[in-house]
Coordinates of C-alpha atoms in Angstrom, one line a residue:
X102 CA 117.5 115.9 106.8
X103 CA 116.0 117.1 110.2
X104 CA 118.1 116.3 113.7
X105 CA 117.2 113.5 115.8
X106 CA 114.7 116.2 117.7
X107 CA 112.8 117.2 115.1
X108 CA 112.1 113.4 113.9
X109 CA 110.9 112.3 117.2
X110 CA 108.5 115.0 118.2
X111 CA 106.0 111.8 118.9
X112 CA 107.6 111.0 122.0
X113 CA 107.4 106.9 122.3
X114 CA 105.8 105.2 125.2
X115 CA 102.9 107.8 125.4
X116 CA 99.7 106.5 123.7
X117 CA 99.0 109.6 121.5
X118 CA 95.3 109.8 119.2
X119 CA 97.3 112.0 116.2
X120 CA 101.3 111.1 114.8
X121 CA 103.7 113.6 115.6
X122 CA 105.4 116.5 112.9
X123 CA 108.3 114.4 113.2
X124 CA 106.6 110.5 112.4
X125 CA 105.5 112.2 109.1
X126 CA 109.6 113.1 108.2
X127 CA 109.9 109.7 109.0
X128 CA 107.3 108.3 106.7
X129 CA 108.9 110.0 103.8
X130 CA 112.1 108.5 104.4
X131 CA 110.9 104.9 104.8
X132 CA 108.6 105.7 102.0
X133 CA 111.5 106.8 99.5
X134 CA 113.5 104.1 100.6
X135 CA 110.7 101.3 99.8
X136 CA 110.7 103.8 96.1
X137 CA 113.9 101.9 95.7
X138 CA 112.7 98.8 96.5
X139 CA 110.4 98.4 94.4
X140 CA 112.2 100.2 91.4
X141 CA 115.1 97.5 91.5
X142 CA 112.8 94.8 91.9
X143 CA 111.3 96.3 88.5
X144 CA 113.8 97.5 86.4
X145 CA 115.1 93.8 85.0
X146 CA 111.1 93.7 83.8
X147 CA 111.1 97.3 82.8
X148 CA 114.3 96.9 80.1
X149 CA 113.3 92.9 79.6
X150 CA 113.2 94.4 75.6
X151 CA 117.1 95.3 75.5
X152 CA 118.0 92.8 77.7
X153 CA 116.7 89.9 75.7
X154 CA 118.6 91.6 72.4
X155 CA 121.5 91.9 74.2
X156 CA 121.6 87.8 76.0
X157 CA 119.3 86.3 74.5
X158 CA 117.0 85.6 77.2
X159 CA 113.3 83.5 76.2
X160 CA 110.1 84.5 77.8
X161 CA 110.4 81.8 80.2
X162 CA 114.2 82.8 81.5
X163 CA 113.0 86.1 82.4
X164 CA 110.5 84.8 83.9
X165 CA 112.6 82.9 86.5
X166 CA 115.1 85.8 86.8
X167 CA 112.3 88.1 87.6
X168 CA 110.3 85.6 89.4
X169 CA 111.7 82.6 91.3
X170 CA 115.8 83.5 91.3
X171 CA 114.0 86.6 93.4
X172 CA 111.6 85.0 95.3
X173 CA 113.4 82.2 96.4
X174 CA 115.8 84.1 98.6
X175 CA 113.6 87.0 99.7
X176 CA 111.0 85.0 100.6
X177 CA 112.8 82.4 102.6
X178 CA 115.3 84.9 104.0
X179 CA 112.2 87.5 105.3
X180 CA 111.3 85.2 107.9
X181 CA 114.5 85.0 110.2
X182 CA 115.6 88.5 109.4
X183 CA 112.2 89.5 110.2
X184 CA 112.9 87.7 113.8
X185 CA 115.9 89.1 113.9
X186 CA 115.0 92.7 113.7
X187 CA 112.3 91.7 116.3
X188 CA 114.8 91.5 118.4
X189 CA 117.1 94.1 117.0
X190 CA 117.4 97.7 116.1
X191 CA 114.6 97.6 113.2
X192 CA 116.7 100.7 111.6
X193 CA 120.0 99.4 111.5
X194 CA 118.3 96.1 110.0
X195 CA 116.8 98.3 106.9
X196 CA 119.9 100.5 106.4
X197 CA 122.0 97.6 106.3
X198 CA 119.6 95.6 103.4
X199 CA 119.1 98.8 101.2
X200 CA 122.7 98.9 101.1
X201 CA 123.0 95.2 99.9
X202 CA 120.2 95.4 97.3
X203 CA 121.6 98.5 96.1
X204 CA 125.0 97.1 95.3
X205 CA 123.5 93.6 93.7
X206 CA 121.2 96.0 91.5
X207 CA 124.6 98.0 90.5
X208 CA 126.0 94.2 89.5
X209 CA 122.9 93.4 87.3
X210 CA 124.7 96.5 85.0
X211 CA 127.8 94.4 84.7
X212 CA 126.6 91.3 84.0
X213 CA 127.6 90.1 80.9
X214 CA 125.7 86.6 80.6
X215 CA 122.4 84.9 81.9
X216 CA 124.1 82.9 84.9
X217 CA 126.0 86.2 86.1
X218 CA 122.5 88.2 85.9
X219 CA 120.7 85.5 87.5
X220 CA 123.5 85.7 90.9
X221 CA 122.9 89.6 90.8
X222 CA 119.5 88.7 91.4
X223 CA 118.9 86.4 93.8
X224 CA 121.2 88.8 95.7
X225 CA 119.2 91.6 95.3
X226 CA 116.1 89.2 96.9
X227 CA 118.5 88.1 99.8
X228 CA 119.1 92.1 100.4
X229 CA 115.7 92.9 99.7
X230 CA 114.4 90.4 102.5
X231 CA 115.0 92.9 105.4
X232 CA 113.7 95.9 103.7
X233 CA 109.8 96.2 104.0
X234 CA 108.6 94.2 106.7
X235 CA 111.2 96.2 109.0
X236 CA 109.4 99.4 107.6
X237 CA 106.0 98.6 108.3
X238 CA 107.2 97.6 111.7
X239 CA 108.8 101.3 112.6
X240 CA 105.7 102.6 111.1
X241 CA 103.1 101.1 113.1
X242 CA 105.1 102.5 116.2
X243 CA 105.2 105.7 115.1
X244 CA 101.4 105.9 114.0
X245 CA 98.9 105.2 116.5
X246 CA 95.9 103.0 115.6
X247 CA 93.2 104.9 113.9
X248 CA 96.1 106.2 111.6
X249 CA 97.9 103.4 110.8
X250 CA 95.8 102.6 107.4
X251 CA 96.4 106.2 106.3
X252 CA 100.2 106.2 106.8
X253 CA 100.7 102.6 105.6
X254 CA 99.0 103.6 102.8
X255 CA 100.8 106.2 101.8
X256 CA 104.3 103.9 102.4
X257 CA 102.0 101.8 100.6
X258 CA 102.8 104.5 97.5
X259 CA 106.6 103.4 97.5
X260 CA 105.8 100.8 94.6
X261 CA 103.5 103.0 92.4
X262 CA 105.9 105.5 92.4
X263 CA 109.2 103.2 92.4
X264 CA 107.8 101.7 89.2
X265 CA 106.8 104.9 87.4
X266 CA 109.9 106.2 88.2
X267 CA 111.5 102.7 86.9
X268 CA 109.8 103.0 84.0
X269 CA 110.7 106.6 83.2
X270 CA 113.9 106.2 84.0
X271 CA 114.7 102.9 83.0
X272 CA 112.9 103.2 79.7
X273 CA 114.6 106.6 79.1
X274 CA 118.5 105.7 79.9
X275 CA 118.1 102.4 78.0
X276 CA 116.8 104.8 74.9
X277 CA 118.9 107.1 75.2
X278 CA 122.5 105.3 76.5
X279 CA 122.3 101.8 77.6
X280 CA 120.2 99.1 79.9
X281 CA 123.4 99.0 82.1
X282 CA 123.6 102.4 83.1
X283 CA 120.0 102.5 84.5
X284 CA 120.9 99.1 86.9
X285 CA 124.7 101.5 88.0
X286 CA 122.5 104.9 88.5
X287 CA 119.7 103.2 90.6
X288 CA 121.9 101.0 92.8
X289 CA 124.3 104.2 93.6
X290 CA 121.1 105.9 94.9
X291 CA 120.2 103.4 97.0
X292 CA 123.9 102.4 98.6
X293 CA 123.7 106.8 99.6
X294 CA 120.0 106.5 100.7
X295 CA 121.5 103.3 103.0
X296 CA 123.9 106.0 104.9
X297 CA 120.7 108.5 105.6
X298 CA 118.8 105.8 106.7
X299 CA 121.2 104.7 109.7
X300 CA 122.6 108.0 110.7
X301 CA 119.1 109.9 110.4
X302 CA 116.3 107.6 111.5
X303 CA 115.8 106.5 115.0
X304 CA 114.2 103.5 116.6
X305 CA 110.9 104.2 118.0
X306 CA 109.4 101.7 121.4
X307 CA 107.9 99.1 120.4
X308 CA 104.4 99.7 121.3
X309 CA 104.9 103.1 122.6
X310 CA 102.0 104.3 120.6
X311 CA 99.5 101.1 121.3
X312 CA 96.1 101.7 123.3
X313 CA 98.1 99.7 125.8
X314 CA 101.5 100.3 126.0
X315 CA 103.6 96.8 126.0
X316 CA 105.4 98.0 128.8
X317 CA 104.6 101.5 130.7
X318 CA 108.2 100.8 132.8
X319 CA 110.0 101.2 130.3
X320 CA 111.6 104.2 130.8
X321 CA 111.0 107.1 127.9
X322 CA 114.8 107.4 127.2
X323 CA 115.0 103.5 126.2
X324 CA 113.1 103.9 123.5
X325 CA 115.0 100.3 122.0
X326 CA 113.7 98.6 125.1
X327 CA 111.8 95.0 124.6
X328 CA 109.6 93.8 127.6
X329 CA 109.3 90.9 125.6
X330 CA 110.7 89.0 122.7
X331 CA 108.5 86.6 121.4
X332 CA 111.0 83.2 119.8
X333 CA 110.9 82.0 116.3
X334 CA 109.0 79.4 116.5
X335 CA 106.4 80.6 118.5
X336 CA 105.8 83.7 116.6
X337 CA 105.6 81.3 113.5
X338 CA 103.5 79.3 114.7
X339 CA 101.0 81.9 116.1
X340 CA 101.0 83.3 113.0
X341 CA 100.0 80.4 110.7
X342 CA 97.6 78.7 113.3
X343 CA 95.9 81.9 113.5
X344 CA 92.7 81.4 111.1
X345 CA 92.6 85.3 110.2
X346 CA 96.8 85.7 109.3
X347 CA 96.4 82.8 107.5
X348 CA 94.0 83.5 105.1
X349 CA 95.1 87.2 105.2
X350 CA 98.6 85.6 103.7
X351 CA 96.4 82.8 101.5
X352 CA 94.7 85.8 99.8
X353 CA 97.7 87.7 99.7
X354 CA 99.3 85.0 97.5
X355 CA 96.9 84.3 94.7
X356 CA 96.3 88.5 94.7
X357 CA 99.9 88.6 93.8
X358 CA 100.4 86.1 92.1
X359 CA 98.0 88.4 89.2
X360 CA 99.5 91.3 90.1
X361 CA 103.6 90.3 90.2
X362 CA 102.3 88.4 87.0
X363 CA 101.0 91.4 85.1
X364 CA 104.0 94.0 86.5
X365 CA 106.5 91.5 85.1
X366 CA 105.2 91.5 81.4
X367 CA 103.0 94.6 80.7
X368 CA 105.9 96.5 79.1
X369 CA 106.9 93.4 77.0
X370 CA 103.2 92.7 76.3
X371 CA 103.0 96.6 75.3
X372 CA 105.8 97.1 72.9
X373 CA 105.8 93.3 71.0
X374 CA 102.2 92.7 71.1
X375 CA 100.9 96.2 71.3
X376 CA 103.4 98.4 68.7
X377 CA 104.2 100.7 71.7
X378 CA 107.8 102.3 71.3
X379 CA 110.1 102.6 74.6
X380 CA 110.0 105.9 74.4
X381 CA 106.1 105.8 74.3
X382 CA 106.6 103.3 77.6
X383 CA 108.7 105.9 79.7
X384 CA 105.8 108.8 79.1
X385 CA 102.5 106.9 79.3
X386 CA 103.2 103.7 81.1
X387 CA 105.0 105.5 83.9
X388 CA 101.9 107.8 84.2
X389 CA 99.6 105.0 84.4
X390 CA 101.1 103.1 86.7
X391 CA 101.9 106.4 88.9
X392 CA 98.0 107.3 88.9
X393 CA 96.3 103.9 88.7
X394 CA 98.4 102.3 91.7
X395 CA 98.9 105.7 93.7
X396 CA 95.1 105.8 93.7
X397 CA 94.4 102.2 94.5
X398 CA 96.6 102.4 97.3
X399 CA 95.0 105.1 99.1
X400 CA 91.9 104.7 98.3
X401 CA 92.2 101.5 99.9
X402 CA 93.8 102.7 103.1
X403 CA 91.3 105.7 103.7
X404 CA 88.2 103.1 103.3
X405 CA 89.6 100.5 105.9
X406 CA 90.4 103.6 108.5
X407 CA 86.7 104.7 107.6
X408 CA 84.9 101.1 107.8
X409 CA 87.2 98.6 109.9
X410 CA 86.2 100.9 113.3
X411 CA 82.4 99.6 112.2
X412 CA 83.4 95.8 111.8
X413 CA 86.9 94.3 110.8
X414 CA 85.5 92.6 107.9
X415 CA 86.3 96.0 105.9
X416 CA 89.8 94.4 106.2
X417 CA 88.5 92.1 103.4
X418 CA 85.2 93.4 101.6
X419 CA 87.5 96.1 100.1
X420 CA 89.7 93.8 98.4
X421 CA 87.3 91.4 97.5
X422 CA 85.4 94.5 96.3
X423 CA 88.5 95.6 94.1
X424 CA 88.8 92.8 92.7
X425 CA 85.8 91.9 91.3
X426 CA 85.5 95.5 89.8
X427 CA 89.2 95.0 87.9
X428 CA 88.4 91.5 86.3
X429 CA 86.2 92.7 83.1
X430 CA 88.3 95.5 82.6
X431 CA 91.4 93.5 82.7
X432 CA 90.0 91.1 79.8
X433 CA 89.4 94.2 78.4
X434 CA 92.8 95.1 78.3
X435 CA 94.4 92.5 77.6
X436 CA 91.9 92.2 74.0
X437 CA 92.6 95.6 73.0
X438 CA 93.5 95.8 69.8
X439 CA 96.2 99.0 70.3
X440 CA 97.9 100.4 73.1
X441 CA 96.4 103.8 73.5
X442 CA 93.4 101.5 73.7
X443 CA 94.8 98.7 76.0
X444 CA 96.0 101.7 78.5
X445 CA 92.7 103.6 79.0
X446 CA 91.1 99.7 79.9
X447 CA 93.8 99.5 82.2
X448 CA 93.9 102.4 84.2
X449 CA 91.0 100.9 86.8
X450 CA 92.6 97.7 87.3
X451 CA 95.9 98.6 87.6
X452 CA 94.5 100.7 91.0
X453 CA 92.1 97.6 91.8
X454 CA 94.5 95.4 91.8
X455 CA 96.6 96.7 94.8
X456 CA 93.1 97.6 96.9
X457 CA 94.4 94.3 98.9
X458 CA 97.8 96.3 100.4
X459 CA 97.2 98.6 102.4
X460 CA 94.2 96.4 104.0
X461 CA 96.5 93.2 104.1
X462 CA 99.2 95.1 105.9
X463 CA 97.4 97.0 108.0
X464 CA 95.2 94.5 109.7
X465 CA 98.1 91.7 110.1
X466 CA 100.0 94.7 112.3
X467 CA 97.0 95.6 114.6
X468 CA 96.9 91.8 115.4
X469 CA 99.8 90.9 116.4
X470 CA 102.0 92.0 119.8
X471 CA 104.6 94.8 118.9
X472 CA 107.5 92.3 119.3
X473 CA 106.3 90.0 116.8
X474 CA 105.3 92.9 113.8
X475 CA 108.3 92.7 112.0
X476 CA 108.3 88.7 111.9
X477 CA 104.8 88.7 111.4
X478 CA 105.0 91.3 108.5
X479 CA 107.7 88.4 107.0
X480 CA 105.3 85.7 107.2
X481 CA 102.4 87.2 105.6
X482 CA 105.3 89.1 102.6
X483 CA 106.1 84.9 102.4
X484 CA 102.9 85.2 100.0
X485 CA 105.3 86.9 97.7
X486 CA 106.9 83.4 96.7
X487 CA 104.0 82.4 95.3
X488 CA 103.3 85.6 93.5
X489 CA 106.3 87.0 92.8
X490 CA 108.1 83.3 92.3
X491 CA 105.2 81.6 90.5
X492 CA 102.8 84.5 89.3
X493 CA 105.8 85.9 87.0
X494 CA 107.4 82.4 86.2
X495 CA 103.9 80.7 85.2
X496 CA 103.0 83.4 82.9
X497 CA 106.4 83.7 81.0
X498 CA 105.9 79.5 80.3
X499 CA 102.6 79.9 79.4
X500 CA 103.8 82.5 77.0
X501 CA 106.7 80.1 76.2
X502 CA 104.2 77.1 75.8
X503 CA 101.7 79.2 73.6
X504 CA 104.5 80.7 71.3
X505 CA 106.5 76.7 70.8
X506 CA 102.9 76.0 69.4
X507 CA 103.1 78.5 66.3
X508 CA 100.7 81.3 68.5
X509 CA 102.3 85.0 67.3
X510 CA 100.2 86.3 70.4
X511 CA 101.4 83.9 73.0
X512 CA 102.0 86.8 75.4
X513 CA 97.8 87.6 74.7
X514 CA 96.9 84.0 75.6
X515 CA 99.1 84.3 78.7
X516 CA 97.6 87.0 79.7
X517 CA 94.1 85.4 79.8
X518 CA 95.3 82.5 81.7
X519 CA 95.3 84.7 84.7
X520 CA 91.7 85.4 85.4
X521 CA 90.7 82.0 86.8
X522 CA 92.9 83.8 89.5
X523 CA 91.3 86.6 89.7
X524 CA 88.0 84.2 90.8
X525 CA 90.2 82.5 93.4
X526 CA 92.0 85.5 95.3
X527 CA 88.2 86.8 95.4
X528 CA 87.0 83.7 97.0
X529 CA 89.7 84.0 99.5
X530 CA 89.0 87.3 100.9
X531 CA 85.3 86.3 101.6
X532 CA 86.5 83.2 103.3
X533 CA 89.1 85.7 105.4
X534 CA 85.7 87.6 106.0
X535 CA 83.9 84.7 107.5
X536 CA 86.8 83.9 109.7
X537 CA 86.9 87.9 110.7
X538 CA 83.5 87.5 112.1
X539 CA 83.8 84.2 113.6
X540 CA 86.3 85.9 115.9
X541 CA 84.1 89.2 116.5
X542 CA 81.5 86.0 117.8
X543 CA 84.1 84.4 119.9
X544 CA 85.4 87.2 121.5
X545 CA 81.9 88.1 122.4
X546 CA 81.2 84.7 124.1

């Protein structure tokens, strides 16, 4: 890792049109950290196959443990430690919540019934609740605007690659040794990468990078200072009374609750449904989702840094667009009548699917004041309980429901449930359009 120097050659509190050398070093870090985020969020749906030999877990149960047991604590939890790393030292915040999802993943190895797996994770969630929206915070004051779509993006590629790597790995330790020694190797990883991240990241000024710097007092060599801390309830409130975050986070939710949905059962889908073998799933799975989602997520991020300048709408055309694109392919998919099949269908969507990220995150963090970022980021990843809490735990019921009634493909009909969805996340990112330009009118008056 570089010193201190050569991670801060973007001096905070001077407005600056390009990031420095050093904000790039500290992209890659966040962005390996949020790697491991998203690989222990997936690795219970990755090895759901061995898992539900070994306990005897239904459709519906994993559901829940992948789904609401998650969501319930990450989403409810995201809010006040998003305040409180408003307030705090944004690093410290992240180092200290890698190193508790870490250790909770290394627990879901030792688990030896469903109740003990289900503690390990909701604490993973309650761990996993200070780890992006800090990131995205840091980010945004170490990227200038103009560049912020680009470099979220590219953190943006923490999941795609976190669940490649999940599957590659995952799929491949629990072939070759066990489903327990994935969760131990994974969550020793990220208890080290904890340590790197509070000895070898700094705090950037809030706002140091802004067209208008918060605070041009501040002295440079207080780069922690906060001119002004926003309160709980006010930043809530701002942020749900405001009609664009709203509907930013009301779009976010039903996009997610398809794509958490989808991410939760694909590999189970694939290997019961499909004939694919797990040793097929940790070669052509992991590249798909590496490609598909790596793609979708900058794809996504270039276009808004190319079109928002022209009119913030772009902040919701390209998802809508995305969107729309992925839905015949996706029933495509999901009818395919063999996996080698099923895979080539899915390769668009898979990148379609996440074309609302990058947008989502980037426009909720040019909106807000820099002491509310990390809060805000909180309150629009609260969309996750409905996706990730509902999105996986409605699909693994409806499979449930499906299979109780003598269906051998209840995981097929499941699957096809979830393009009325598909309609309504659309429908939501026009009406966040609309409300885009009826501010661009306002502000004009």
């Amino acid at each position: 890792m570089r010193s201190d120097g050569d991670l801060h050659l973007n001096r905070p509190g001077r407005a600056s049109r390009a990031p420095g050398a050093g904000a790039w070093a500290v992209l890659g870090v966040l962005c390996f950290v949020y790697v491991l985020n998203f690989l222990d969020r997936q690795l219970l749906s990755i090895l759901a196959k061995p898992i539900q030999d070994e306990l005897g877990v239904s459709d519906g149960q994993l559901g829940l443990l992948t789904g609401l047991y998650f969501a319930m604590f990450y989403c409810i939890l995201a809010i006040p430690v998003g305040w409180l790393a408003d307030r705090t030292n944004r690093v410290k915040v992240l180092a200290i919540s890698c190193g508790l999802w870490s250790a909770a993943t290394a627990a879901c190895g030792l688990a030896g019934s469903y109740p003990q797996l289900a503690a390990a994770r909701m604490a993973v969630g309650v761990g996993e609740a200070g780890g992006v929206p800090p990131s995205y915070a840091i980010i945004s004051d170490y990227f200038p605007s103009g560049t912020r779509g680009t470099a979220l993006s590219l953190f943006n590629m923490g999941p795609p690659i976190g669940m490649a790597l999940g599957v590659a790995f995952g799929a491949s330790i629990a072939a070759a040794y066990s489903w327990r020694l994935a969760f131990l190797w994974v969550g020793a990883i990220g208890v080290l990468t904890a340590l790197i991240v509070w000895f070898m990241v700094r705090e950037p000024k809030r706002g140091g990078l802004d067209a208008r710097p918060v605070d041009a007092a501040v002295p440079e060599a207080e780069p922690t200072a906060v001119p002004t801390r926003s309160g709980f309830w006010e930043t809530f409130r701002m942020f749900f009374a405001d009609p664009v975050l709203f509907r930013i986070a009301a779009a976010c939710a039903a996009t997610q609750f398809i794509t958490y949905a989808v991410l939760n059962f694909t590999v189970l889908f694939l290997m019961r449904e499909k004939g694919m073998e797990m040793g097929e799933v940790a070669v052509w799975y992991a590249l798909l989702i590496l490609i598909g989602t790596s793609a979708g997520m900058v794809a996504s991020g270039r276009l808004v840094d190319r079109f928002a300048p022209r009119g913030k709408a772009a902040y919701a055309y390209v998802p809508a667009i995305g969107l729309a694109l992925a839905v015949p392919l996706f029933v495509a998919f999901v009818w395919a009548p063999s996996w080698p099949l099923a895979l080539a269908f899915l390769l668009l969507p898979m990148g379609l699917n996440y074309f609302y990220l990058s947008p989502a995150v980037t426009l909720v963090q040019e909106e807000v004041r820099p002491d509310q970022r990390v809060m805000s980021g909180a309150c629009c990843c609260w969309s996750t309980w409905w996706g990730w809490g509902w999105g996986r735990t409605y699909l693994g019921f409806a499979s449930d429901f499906f299979q109780a009634r003598g269906y051998e493909n209840s995981l097929q009909l499941a699957f096809y449930t979830l393009t009325p969805f598909y309609v309504l996340a659309i429908g939501l990112f026009l009406w966040l359009a609309r409300a885009i330009k009826q501010q661009k009118l306002e502000a004009a008056a």
